[in-house]
Amino acid sequence: MTDDVLKPDLWAPRSVTETRAIYADWADSYDADVIASGYATPTRLAQALRDHIAARDRILDFGCGTGLSGKALTHAGFTDVHGTDISPEMLGHAQNAGVYTQLWQSEPGSIDIQHGPYAAIVAAGVISLGAAPPETFETLIGALPAGGLLAFSFNDPTLTDGSYDAYLDGLITAGKLTVLYRAHGPHLPKKDMGSDIIIARVT
Ligand SMILES: C[S@@+](CC[C@H](N)C(=O)[O-])C[C@H]1O[C@@H](n2cnc3c(N)ncnc32)[C@H](O)[C@@H]1O
């Protein structure tokens, strides 16, 4: 797939079947495409998380894709990073990234937590329009112990849409999550796209 995949309709609601098909097609060129656009969110998220947990703490990279987010976590100093994704094609590349101590395929709406407990679950570019739905927050909260951290991003189209933020507000109001950190910055800067990175604690 070419750079053309990074156009606005990538960030639109779609079914799990369509999402899997997009990532199956994109897996081989994903890294080149997003790196060429300056993909910055994984590094911003990993560096922010370092201010909240120790480098040796176990982390799950949820929606790890080809492993770019795991590489960012490793570069930030984290030493025990597990990864999971629903796309076998993306996972094939993650295997070659060589940064995960455990790696497995999961089904939408569930994660196998037999390898936990996790100090944090990271979802870089995953819970957003065109990928995992906002209900994914419930799955991730259920997989974390009280006090565990959820580190995730909302890109600009997702922020503009507002439905993911509305869902997050509901979780905060219900007392399930407390936001510790939130900042806007570059996501795909060569596409003039930013993202919010957010770190929240399970309460
Ligand atoms: C934009 S990529 C981000 C990959 C990686 N985190 C990164 O930063 O490069 C989105 C990933 O989310 C995965 N994904 C989409 N829907 C998902 C779901 N419901 N549950 C888990 N992963 C999902 C896709 O397979 C894809 O690998």
PDB file of C-alpha atoms and ligand atoms in Angstrom:
ATOM      1  CA  MET A   1       0.000   0.000   0.000  1.00  0.00           C
ATOM      2  CA  THR A   2       1.226   3.514  -0.719  1.00  0.00           C
ATOM      3  CA  ASP A   3       1.281   6.732   1.276  1.00  0.00           C
ATOM      4  CA  ASP A   4      -2.243   7.332  -0.083  1.00  0.00           C
ATOM      5  CA  VAL A   5      -3.647   5.219   2.744  1.00  0.00           C
ATOM      6  CA  LEU A   6      -2.972   8.165   5.097  1.00  0.00           C
ATOM      7  CA  LYS A   7      -5.928  10.206   3.899  1.00  0.00           C
ATOM      8  CA  PRO A   8      -8.912  11.390   5.938  1.00  0.00           C
ATOM      9  CA  ASP A   9     -11.147   8.385   5.284  1.00  0.00           C
ATOM     10  CA  LEU A  10      -8.663   6.141   7.121  1.00  0.00           C
ATOM     11  CA  TRP A  11     -10.035   7.729  10.315  1.00  0.00           C
ATOM     12  CA  ALA A  12     -13.677   6.830   9.907  1.00  0.00           C
ATOM     13  CA  PRO A  13     -15.920   4.345  11.716  1.00  0.00           C
ATOM     14  CA  ARG A  14     -15.800   0.809  10.248  1.00  0.00           C
ATOM     15  CA  SER A  15     -16.483  -2.811  11.122  1.00  0.00           C
ATOM     16  CA  VAL A  16     -13.911  -5.166  12.634  1.00  0.00           C
ATOM     17  CA  THR A  17     -13.849  -7.126   9.350  1.00  0.00           C
ATOM     18  CA  GLU A  18     -13.012  -3.966   7.397  1.00  0.00           C
ATOM     19  CA  THR A  19     -10.402  -2.917   9.975  1.00  0.00           C
ATOM     20  CA  ARG A  20      -8.688  -6.291   9.760  1.00  0.00           C
ATOM     21  CA  ALA A  21      -8.703  -6.111   5.943  1.00  0.00           C
ATOM     22  CA  ILE A  22      -7.123  -2.635   5.972  1.00  0.00           C
ATOM     23  CA  TYR A  23      -4.301  -3.713   8.278  1.00  0.00           C
ATOM     24  CA  ALA A  24      -3.783  -6.993   6.375  1.00  0.00           C
ATOM     25  CA  ASP A  25      -3.193  -4.936   3.215  1.00  0.00           C
ATOM     26  CA  TRP A  26      -1.163  -2.249   4.951  1.00  0.00           C
ATOM     27  CA  ALA A  27       1.118  -4.405   7.145  1.00  0.00           C
ATOM     28  CA  ASP A  28       4.061  -4.597   4.721  1.00  0.00           C
ATOM     29  CA  SER A  29       4.274  -0.846   4.089  1.00  0.00           C
ATOM     30  CA  TYR A  30       2.854   0.506   7.371  1.00  0.00           C
ATOM     31  CA  ASP A  31       6.226   1.391   8.937  1.00  0.00           C
ATOM     32  CA  ALA A  32       7.531   3.170   5.844  1.00  0.00           C
ATOM     33  CA  ASP A  33       4.251   5.089   5.396  1.00  0.00           C
ATOM     34  CA  VAL A  34       3.878   6.378   8.950  1.00  0.00           C
ATOM     35  CA  ILE A  35       7.606   7.021   9.489  1.00  0.00           C
ATOM     36  CA  ALA A  36       7.653   9.098   6.281  1.00  0.00           C
ATOM     37  CA  SER A  37       4.857  11.189   7.821  1.00  0.00           C
ATOM     38  CA  GLY A  38       6.855  11.728  11.026  1.00  0.00           C
ATOM     39  CA  TYR A  39       4.807   9.382  13.278  1.00  0.00           C
ATOM     40  CA  ALA A  40       5.443  10.849  16.742  1.00  0.00           C
ATOM     41  CA  THR A  41       2.706   9.599  19.066  1.00  0.00           C
ATOM     42  CA  PRO A  42       4.416   6.357  20.278  1.00  0.00           C
ATOM     43  CA  THR A  43       7.535   8.259  21.374  1.00  0.00           C
ATOM     44  CA  ARG A  44       5.519  11.002  23.093  1.00  0.00           C
ATOM     45  CA  LEU A  45       3.408   8.406  24.896  1.00  0.00           C
ATOM     46  CA  ALA A  46       6.381   6.275  25.988  1.00  0.00           C
ATOM     47  CA  GLN A  47       8.277   9.305  27.305  1.00  0.00           C
ATOM     48  CA  ALA A  48       5.239  10.551  29.235  1.00  0.00           C
ATOM     49  CA  LEU A  49       4.707   7.116  30.764  1.00  0.00           C
ATOM     50  CA  ARG A  50       8.298   7.059  32.052  1.00  0.00           C
ATOM     51  CA  ASP A  51       7.316   9.853  34.465  1.00  0.00           C
ATOM     52  CA  HIS A  52       4.671   7.594  36.038  1.00  0.00           C
ATOM     53  CA  ILE A  53       6.057   4.032  36.310  1.00  0.00           C
ATOM     54  CA  ALA A  54       9.455   2.349  36.662  1.00  0.00           C
ATOM     55  CA  ALA A  55      11.409   1.099  33.653  1.00  0.00           C
ATOM     56  CA  ARG A  56      11.219  -2.513  34.918  1.00  0.00           C
ATOM     57  CA  ASP A  57       7.403  -2.488  35.297  1.00  0.00           C
ATOM     58  CA  ARG A  58       5.499  -4.834  32.984  1.00  0.00           C
ATOM     59  CA  ILE A  59       3.577  -3.132  30.151  1.00  0.00           C
ATOM     60  CA  LEU A  60       1.098  -4.440  27.602  1.00  0.00           C
ATOM     61  CA  ASP A  61       1.270  -2.740  24.196  1.00  0.00           C
ATOM     62  CA  PHE A  62      -2.364  -3.207  23.121  1.00  0.00           C
ATOM     63  CA  GLY A  63      -2.834  -2.918  19.349  1.00  0.00           C
ATOM     64  CA  CYS A  64       0.919  -3.198  18.979  1.00  0.00           C
ATOM     65  CA  GLY A  65       0.698  -3.377  15.180  1.00  0.00           C
ATOM     66  CA  THR A  66       4.097  -3.896  13.569  1.00  0.00           C
ATOM     67  CA  GLY A  67       5.944  -3.031  16.777  1.00  0.00           C
ATOM     68  CA  LEU A  68       6.660   0.698  16.349  1.00  0.00           C
ATOM     69  CA  SER A  69       4.992   1.453  19.700  1.00  0.00           C
ATOM     70  CA  GLY A  70       6.968  -1.353  21.379  1.00  0.00           C
ATOM     71  CA  LYS A  71      10.186   0.055  19.932  1.00  0.00           C
ATOM     72  CA  ALA A  72       9.307   3.476  21.358  1.00  0.00           C
ATOM     73  CA  LEU A  73       8.683   1.921  24.793  1.00  0.00           C
ATOM     74  CA  THR A  74      12.017   0.105  24.623  1.00  0.00           C
ATOM     75  CA  HIS A  75      13.824   3.289  23.574  1.00  0.00           C
ATOM     76  CA  ALA A  76      12.238   5.053  26.564  1.00  0.00           C
ATOM     77  CA  GLY A  77      13.863   2.430  28.808  1.00  0.00           C
ATOM     78  CA  PHE A  78      11.080  -0.091  29.452  1.00  0.00           C
ATOM     79  CA  THR A  79      12.423  -3.649  29.640  1.00  0.00           C
ATOM     80  CA  ASP A  80       9.343  -5.899  29.997  1.00  0.00           C
ATOM     81  CA  VAL A  81       6.942  -5.132  27.167  1.00  0.00           C
ATOM     82  CA  HIS A  82       4.270  -7.553  25.942  1.00  0.00           C
ATOM     83  CA  GLY A  83       2.294  -7.014  22.749  1.00  0.00           C
ATOM     84  CA  THR A  84      -1.049  -8.041  21.319  1.00  0.00           C
ATOM     85  CA  ASP A  85      -3.058  -7.162  18.203  1.00  0.00           C
ATOM     86  CA  ILE A  86      -6.044  -8.495  16.258  1.00  0.00           C
ATOM     87  CA  SER A  87      -4.158  -8.497  12.932  1.00  0.00           C
ATOM     88  CA  PRO A  88      -1.953 -11.521  12.228  1.00  0.00           C
ATOM     89  CA  GLU A  89      -0.267  -9.645   9.379  1.00  0.00           C
ATOM     90  CA  MET A  90       0.732  -6.737  11.634  1.00  0.00           C
ATOM     91  CA  LEU A  91       1.840  -9.189  14.343  1.00  0.00           C
ATOM     92  CA  GLY A  92       4.129 -10.928  11.863  1.00  0.00           C
ATOM     93  CA  HIS A  93       6.148  -7.722  11.668  1.00  0.00           C
ATOM     94  CA  ALA A  94       5.964  -7.184  15.442  1.00  0.00           C
ATOM     95  CA  GLN A  95       7.602 -10.579  15.890  1.00  0.00           C
ATOM     96  CA  ASN A  96      10.564  -9.356  13.845  1.00  0.00           C
ATOM     97  CA  ALA A  97      10.801  -6.113  15.839  1.00  0.00           C
ATOM     98  CA  GLY A  98      12.487  -8.082  18.614  1.00  0.00           C
ATOM     99  CA  VAL A  99      11.233  -5.868  21.435  1.00  0.00           C
ATOM    100  CA  TYR A 100       8.445  -7.963  22.994  1.00  0.00           C
ATOM    101  CA  THR A 101       8.976 -10.547  25.737  1.00  0.00           C
ATOM    102  CA  GLN A 102       5.490 -11.976  24.935  1.00  0.00           C
ATOM    103  CA  LEU A 103       3.415 -11.494  21.792  1.00  0.00           C
ATOM    104  CA  TRP A 104       0.023 -12.934  20.842  1.00  0.00           C
ATOM    105  CA  GLN A 105      -3.054 -12.420  18.698  1.00  0.00           C
ATOM    106  CA  SER A 106      -6.228 -11.316  20.479  1.00  0.00           C
ATOM    107  CA  GLU A 107      -9.866 -11.057  19.469  1.00  0.00           C
ATOM    108  CA  PRO A 108     -11.694  -7.714  19.358  1.00  0.00           C
ATOM    109  CA  GLY A 109     -13.178  -6.866  22.743  1.00  0.00           C
ATOM    110  CA  SER A 110     -11.030  -9.266  24.751  1.00  0.00           C
ATOM    111  CA  ILE A 111      -7.422  -9.673  25.777  1.00  0.00           C
ATOM    112  CA  ASP A 112      -5.727 -12.686  27.258  1.00  0.00           C
ATOM    113  CA  ILE A 113      -4.357 -11.425  30.569  1.00  0.00           C
ATOM    114  CA  GLN A 114      -2.685 -14.634  31.691  1.00  0.00           C
ATOM    115  CA  HIS A 115       0.662 -12.845  31.367  1.00  0.00           C
ATOM    116  CA  GLY A 116      -0.270  -9.949  33.682  1.00  0.00           C
ATOM    117  CA  PRO A 117      -0.688  -8.184  35.958  1.00  0.00           C
ATOM    118  CA  TYR A 118       0.382  -5.079  34.092  1.00  0.00           C
ATOM    119  CA  ALA A 119       1.483  -1.783  35.606  1.00  0.00           C
ATOM    120  CA  ALA A 120       0.238  -0.099  32.426  1.00  0.00           C
ATOM    121  CA  ILE A 121      -1.527  -0.831  29.157  1.00  0.00           C
ATOM    122  CA  VAL A 122      -0.461   1.346  26.233  1.00  0.00           C
ATOM    123  CA  ALA A 123      -2.704   1.878  23.208  1.00  0.00           C
ATOM    124  CA  ALA A 124      -0.877   4.109  20.710  1.00  0.00           C
ATOM    125  CA  GLY A 125      -3.098   5.036  17.758  1.00  0.00           C
ATOM    126  CA  VAL A 126      -5.518   2.218  18.591  1.00  0.00           C
ATOM    127  CA  ILE A 127      -8.625   3.533  20.373  1.00  0.00           C
ATOM    128  CA  SER A 128      -9.695   5.904  17.633  1.00  0.00           C
ATOM    129  CA  LEU A 129     -11.885   6.328  14.579  1.00  0.00           C
ATOM    130  CA  GLY A 130     -11.092   3.560  12.097  1.00  0.00           C
ATOM    131  CA  ALA A 131      -9.613   1.204  14.704  1.00  0.00           C
ATOM    132  CA  ALA A 132     -10.839   0.008  18.126  1.00  0.00           C
ATOM    133  CA  PRO A 133     -14.207   1.362  19.399  1.00  0.00           C
ATOM    134  CA  PRO A 134     -14.531   3.372  22.643  1.00  0.00           C
ATOM    135  CA  GLU A 135     -16.013   0.335  24.438  1.00  0.00           C
ATOM    136  CA  THR A 136     -12.426  -0.992  24.318  1.00  0.00           C
ATOM    137  CA  PHE A 137     -11.776   1.154  27.405  1.00  0.00           C
ATOM    138  CA  GLU A 138     -13.946  -1.225  29.464  1.00  0.00           C
ATOM    139  CA  THR A 139     -11.887  -4.226  28.309  1.00  0.00           C
ATOM    140  CA  LEU A 140      -8.618  -2.514  29.187  1.00  0.00           C
ATOM    141  CA  ILE A 141      -9.851  -1.224  32.565  1.00  0.00           C
ATOM    142  CA  GLY A 142     -10.984  -4.779  33.383  1.00  0.00           C
ATOM    143  CA  ALA A 143      -7.517  -6.100  32.552  1.00  0.00           C
ATOM    144  CA  LEU A 144      -5.713  -3.708  34.918  1.00  0.00           C
ATOM    145  CA  PRO A 145      -5.409  -3.840  38.698  1.00  0.00           C
ATOM    146  CA  ALA A 146      -6.627  -0.852  40.748  1.00  0.00           C
ATOM    147  CA  GLY A 147      -3.967   1.821  40.365  1.00  0.00           C
ATOM    148  CA  GLY A 148      -2.889   0.470  36.960  1.00  0.00           C
ATOM    149  CA  LEU A 149      -2.343   3.011  34.190  1.00  0.00           C
ATOM    150  CA  LEU A 150      -3.911   3.346  30.772  1.00  0.00           C
ATOM    151  CA  ALA A 151      -1.756   5.311  28.309  1.00  0.00           C
ATOM    152  CA  PHE A 152      -3.462   6.094  25.003  1.00  0.00           C
ATOM    153  CA  SER A 153      -3.871   8.649  22.234  1.00  0.00           C
ATOM    154  CA  PHE A 154      -6.703  10.387  20.397  1.00  0.00           C
ATOM    155  CA  ASN A 155      -5.673  11.743  16.999  1.00  0.00           C
ATOM    156  CA  ASP A 156      -7.143  15.004  15.652  1.00  0.00           C
ATOM    157  CA  PRO A 157      -9.989  13.382  13.644  1.00  0.00           C
ATOM    158  CA  THR A 158     -10.985  11.454  16.778  1.00  0.00           C
ATOM    159  CA  LEU A 159     -10.839  14.633  18.875  1.00  0.00           C
ATOM    160  CA  THR A 160     -12.975  16.484  16.321  1.00  0.00           C
ATOM    161  CA  ASP A 161     -15.514  13.657  16.217  1.00  0.00           C
ATOM    162  CA  GLY A 162     -15.894  13.894  19.992  1.00  0.00           C
ATOM    163  CA  SER A 163     -17.548  10.536  20.631  1.00  0.00           C
ATOM    164  CA  TYR A 164     -14.412   8.936  22.116  1.00  0.00           C
ATOM    165  CA  ASP A 165     -13.904  11.895  24.436  1.00  0.00           C
ATOM    166  CA  ALA A 166     -17.565  11.708  25.468  1.00  0.00           C
ATOM    167  CA  TYR A 167     -17.069   8.033  26.334  1.00  0.00           C
ATOM    168  CA  LEU A 168     -13.929   8.869  28.310  1.00  0.00           C
ATOM    169  CA  ASP A 169     -15.799  11.625  30.187  1.00  0.00           C
ATOM    170  CA  GLY A 170     -18.416   9.037  31.161  1.00  0.00           C
ATOM    171  CA  LEU A 171     -15.722   6.769  32.616  1.00  0.00           C
ATOM    172  CA  ILE A 172     -14.243   9.684  34.571  1.00  0.00           C
ATOM    173  CA  THR A 173     -17.657  10.742  35.865  1.00  0.00           C
ATOM    174  CA  ALA A 174     -18.410   7.126  36.869  1.00  0.00           C
ATOM    175  CA  GLY A 175     -15.221   7.104  38.925  1.00  0.00           C
ATOM    176  CA  LYS A 176     -13.552   4.371  36.835  1.00  0.00           C
ATOM    177  CA  LEU A 177     -10.625   6.478  35.564  1.00  0.00           C
ATOM    178  CA  THR A 178      -8.677   9.517  36.771  1.00  0.00           C
ATOM    179  CA  VAL A 179      -6.694  11.435  34.158  1.00  0.00           C
ATOM    180  CA  LEU A 180      -3.135  12.121  35.350  1.00  0.00           C
ATOM    181  CA  TYR A 181      -1.718  13.728  32.211  1.00  0.00           C
ATOM    182  CA  ARG A 182      -3.039  15.018  28.914  1.00  0.00           C
ATOM    183  CA  ALA A 183      -1.204  16.993  26.216  1.00  0.00           C
ATOM    184  CA  HIS A 184      -1.656  17.828  22.552  1.00  0.00           C
ATOM    185  CA  GLY A 185       1.291  17.505  20.154  1.00  0.00           C
ATOM    186  CA  PRO A 186       2.417  16.012  16.828  1.00  0.00           C
ATOM    187  CA  HIS A 187       0.941  12.731  15.558  1.00  0.00           C
ATOM    188  CA  LEU A 188       1.709  12.674  11.802  1.00  0.00           C
ATOM    189  CA  PRO A 189       3.302  16.141  11.490  1.00  0.00           C
ATOM    190  CA  LYS A 190       3.954  15.863   7.757  1.00  0.00           C
ATOM    191  CA  LYS A 191       0.187  15.398   7.369  1.00  0.00           C
ATOM    192  CA  ASP A 192      -0.436  18.339   9.750  1.00  0.00           C
ATOM    193  CA  MET A 193      -2.121  15.956  12.172  1.00  0.00           C
ATOM    194  CA  GLY A 194      -1.748  16.080  15.935  1.00  0.00           C
ATOM    195  CA  SER A 195      -2.905  13.928  18.807  1.00  0.00           C
ATOM    196  CA  ASP A 196      -3.666  14.119  22.488  1.00  0.00           C
ATOM    197  CA  ILE A 197      -1.734  11.673  24.603  1.00  0.00           C
ATOM    198  CA  ILE A 198      -3.488  10.744  27.819  1.00  0.00           C
ATOM    199  CA  ILE A 199      -2.403   8.831  30.905  1.00  0.00           C
ATOM    200  CA  ALA A 200      -5.191   7.738  33.240  1.00  0.00           C
ATOM    201  CA  ARG A 201      -5.251   5.673  36.407  1.00  0.00           C
ATOM    202  CA  VAL A 202      -7.801   2.935  37.108  1.00  0.00           C
ATOM    203  CA  THR A 203      -9.615   3.973  40.281  1.00  0.00           C
TER     204      THR A 203
HETATM  205  C1  LIG B   1      -2.621   2.737  13.658  1.00  0.00           C
HETATM  206  S1  LIG B   1      -2.180   1.092  14.140  1.00  0.00           S
HETATM  207  C2  LIG B   1      -1.154   1.403  15.565  1.00  0.00           C
HETATM  208  C3  LIG B   1      -0.167   0.278  15.768  1.00  0.00           C
HETATM  209  C4  LIG B   1       0.909   0.599  16.804  1.00  0.00           C
HETATM  210  N1  LIG B   1       0.360   0.774  18.125  1.00  0.00           N
HETATM  211  C5  LIG B   1       1.699   1.811  16.405  1.00  0.00           C
HETATM  212  O1  LIG B   1       1.737   2.800  17.167  1.00  0.00           O
HETATM  213  O2  LIG B   1       2.308   1.798  15.313  1.00  0.00           O
HETATM  214  C6  LIG B   1      -3.677   0.479  14.878  1.00  0.00           C
HETATM  215  C7  LIG B   1      -3.605  -0.991  15.312  1.00  0.00           C
HETATM  216  O3  LIG B   1      -4.770  -1.286  16.086  1.00  0.00           O
HETATM  217  C8  LIG B   1      -5.180  -2.590  15.781  1.00  0.00           C
HETATM  218  N2  LIG B   1      -6.602  -2.705  16.116  1.00  0.00           N
HETATM  219  C9  LIG B   1      -7.649  -2.225  15.432  1.00  0.00           C
HETATM  220  N3  LIG B   1      -8.802  -2.524  16.061  1.00  0.00           N
HETATM  221  C10 LIG B   1      -8.461  -3.202  17.172  1.00  0.00           C
HETATM  222  C11 LIG B   1      -9.209  -3.793  18.235  1.00  0.00           C
HETATM  223  N4  LIG B   1     -10.552  -3.740  18.277  1.00  0.00           N
HETATM  224  N5  LIG B   1      -8.520  -4.410  19.224  1.00  0.00           N
HETATM  225  C12 LIG B   1      -7.161  -4.459  19.179  1.00  0.00           C
HETATM  226  N6  LIG B   1      -6.401  -3.930  18.204  1.00  0.00           N
HETATM  227  C13 LIG B   1      -7.047  -3.315  17.214  1.00  0.00           C
HETATM  228  C14 LIG B   1      -4.886  -2.767  14.300  1.00  0.00           C
HETATM  229  O4  LIG B   1      -4.796  -4.136  13.937  1.00  0.00           O
HETATM  230  C15 LIG B   1      -3.569  -2.002  14.168  1.00  0.00           C
HETATM  231  O5  LIG B   1      -2.458  -2.854  14.309  1.00  0.00           O
END
